[in-house]
């Protein structure tokens, strides 16, 4: 059988479809169609893939789809031997049992997961008999968002083989009239130009893409595996009426408001830039580059301010200044000298920015506050709800706060909530070579305010989506949908009130703006209303609490089920022929991190050599690589826990948290502990397991292709991270007889060691994690409490207050514990699996020094897929290994998610022994 070598690469594409093909001799995709119909900016896209099994035996056929994060899947079905199998949308809790059962059997769970910047990937599979066919059909819906004066519909195809019947058809119907339409993207290059047909006639346009089999092999983005690229349909509509375009039918309306010809409003803008240690390297360089470009774009009538922050606040000027040439040059010098260092005081920085804007009283101007950060608050006020409350009070609804989260270490949900509370937007900036362009692109979206305090009024309307907007920007669009009271179109009257340069404007040209359509369009407008309503209810749920939040959630769930939208509150149960796994499709939240990895551990059964030949020893993996080491484990069922001695021995009395008051100190005299013990531990003595516990680990690849996974057995303690020369900075003030109070920056070098003890419970992770700072400070983390020890003095902490201990800063939140030591930041996530709490460590900030070791210091694996039938093989370091497709749990995000992986042996995945990272004591 022909061997195909396929390099696994990351596809950071805005919209992608993948109908995966293990080997072209097994499957034949004989028809592949993408059909997208856009009506009044609302796109309904259907992907149809027809596949035949050409083997003389049954084969598992996979179907992969990547869709925009902004879209809702609304329909999925399979057609096999004339029998139709439909996906059914249910409340997530109702579908969870089927999902859990599938995972427990090691079977595919059909999960949607984030891929790249704007994608979510769904996959499912079905077994097809010899020489039989299957048709997959998936539909998703999205409201196109206008940015910088245009709408974009992205379609990407990667069918993994040339397809004889390959078609992409896009139809656009806009009653307002289409101003222009263009076709862009990798599949519109000269090699494929004659495969594209574009038509444009007033209110309608179409784009067809029908490449031949030869074209699918020879274009720039093609090869033996067929097409691999995207089409981007770019267009805008005519805007003849200042009120915009209102479309209504029996019972519902949708209003698109984007007036033109308005003068720009001078703006007051303050940039609040994170310069903490985690911004080290390319991030801070790209931030400086973007900031300088943005300063060049300021108009002379604009006023601006610059603040950078770590644990301190640094102003370029204490007040806003006009964007004159001289001031801009001075600001650029400040921007070029922003240097990464220190901790992260988000609260103080944003409050300073708000204070600068509040002090500006220019009439006829619009104020904007922009925050850029890459991490959580680690100093000053660190309670997230308190920060949000402080910021909301300081801004008081007077101007928007836009929050930019750099990378995946940031708590995006925290930023999103804070932005929504203050009428702003939250955007993730991806760590890539174009991060500076992403920053500039966002600024361009908000750089030109045209209206402020926009109020949309609909007399005779009810159940209307958001109607108040703090600002309207050039090139954007405001969209409102609602129901018409008693279906009385005659009494329905729209009106818009807004301010431009301190002058009130009323938009009410109803004769030209409004049109009615027949019942044939009623379903479309109703679905636009449902889509917008669900989107905004999900945002409102994020901002609410208590009974209000529950009511909002219930209404969003009701509408999601009624209109069959797969949202974060619902799941689609994918039905299959009798005897096959029922897949459950979930939609992830934007805050979820992309999967990354770190290693596994191994147990040597009694009588077999373990660490250094000790019978019954333990070992842990890991090539001595370097990159954020992040662990994944497959939940397993087990009993008992191996007792662990402390550093030198075991206390004869087990300490329970109920024995002490919070913050109580105690020493050797309180318990029967030899005085020479350098540390104190709190072991829990339980019956050892009778059999080794199985665990599954993931080793993530550098390019986000499917990770490797492997099974090991046993429970043990392991070295998570060791940095022998961690640099800790501290400012110390001193008085002198001849000088005023002086502040000096001192640098201290310390040794940082982090170890973890695995638990032995169902859905296990780590029972406790120990952190050593040199030899004189020790921190032990449990799910419900943190124990600190200096010498023989031990304290227990169970609250969520900021804790400073030696050179470490510890912040406990609801589901995570943040620990910062110098330029290293560790986040310990807390998971609740089946009523049992477990810990999982994630290295969020690496030290600049590369002299680090341990599980969290490992780099990802690199491999090639060299064969997929009759059995799969991967090539790792020029050696081929047998693998199979399987699943594992990713504990580096809360809640945990299931990821697909290549299952192989530990030795094959890690390319070395597992005995290098074991520790005999925590």
XYZ file of N, CA, C and O in Angstrom, residues 640-645 650-651 653-657 681-688 757 767-768 780 782 785:
108
model
N -7.177 4.135 47.634
C -6.045 4.287 48.520
C -5.078 5.371 48.100
O -5.190 5.998 47.088
N -4.053 5.573 48.925
C -2.989 6.521 48.623
C -1.738 6.066 49.330
O -1.780 5.614 50.464
N -0.614 6.192 48.663
C 0.647 5.793 49.278
C 1.067 6.842 50.287
O 1.122 8.023 49.973
N 1.356 6.463 51.534
C 1.792 7.439 52.525
C 3.142 8.014 52.144
O 4.001 7.307 51.642
N 3.302 9.326 52.364
C 4.565 9.970 52.039
C 5.215 10.511 53.290
O 4.599 11.221 54.059
N 6.499 10.218 53.489
C 7.216 10.843 54.589
C 7.467 12.296 54.265
O 7.422 12.708 53.108
N 8.020 11.159 59.460
C 6.571 11.294 59.391
C 6.035 11.657 60.761
O 6.445 11.088 61.765
N 5.131 12.633 60.807
C 4.488 12.960 62.082
C 3.647 11.781 62.526
O 2.982 11.140 61.732
N 1.069 11.979 64.395
C -0.323 12.390 64.468
C -0.705 13.069 63.159
O 0.013 13.927 62.659
N -1.809 12.653 62.581
C -2.260 13.265 61.343
C -2.974 14.571 61.678
O -3.923 14.586 62.452
N -2.510 15.671 61.082
C -3.078 16.987 61.334
C -4.266 17.221 60.414
O -4.161 17.069 59.216
N -5.394 17.563 60.970
C -6.573 17.931 60.179
C -6.756 19.437 60.255
O -6.398 20.067 61.254
N -7.342 20.014 59.206
C -7.523 21.463 59.206
C -8.421 21.918 60.350
O -8.285 23.015 60.856
N 5.529 17.996 57.421
C 4.543 17.568 56.435
C 3.286 17.069 57.125
O 3.283 16.784 58.316
N 2.229 16.963 56.343
C 0.938 16.533 56.869
C 0.465 15.333 56.053
O -0.343 15.472 55.151
N 1.015 14.145 56.308
C 0.626 12.988 55.501
C -0.735 12.452 55.906
O -1.182 12.634 57.025
N -1.398 11.822 54.949
C -2.659 11.131 55.210
C -2.403 9.654 54.990
O -2.043 9.241 53.887
N -2.584 8.829 56.004
C -2.269 7.410 55.928
C -3.513 6.645 55.496
O -4.536 6.702 56.135
N -3.420 5.987 54.354
C -4.539 5.206 53.857
C -4.020 3.860 53.395
O -2.836 3.660 53.211
N -4.945 2.943 53.186
C -4.561 1.620 52.735
C -3.962 1.691 51.342
O -4.560 2.256 50.437
N -2.767 1.139 51.122
C -2.163 1.175 49.795
C -3.022 0.392 48.816
O -3.727 -0.534 49.181
N 2.566 15.482 44.568
C 2.198 14.114 44.944
C 0.854 13.767 44.316
O -0.152 14.441 44.537
N -2.702 15.360 44.760
C -3.308 15.545 46.077
C -2.754 16.780 46.756
O -3.479 17.515 47.431
N -1.464 17.036 46.592
C -0.825 18.203 47.188
C 0.416 18.541 46.379
O 0.995 17.690 45.700
N 2.996 24.334 51.103
C 2.327 23.103 50.688
C 0.877 23.440 50.341
O 0.141 23.983 51.165
N -2.936 22.422 49.145
C -4.009 21.434 49.094
C -5.214 22.086 48.408
O -5.271 23.313 48.285
N -6.726 24.328 51.325
C -5.910 25.131 52.222
C -4.469 25.171 51.746
O -4.040 24.341 50.927
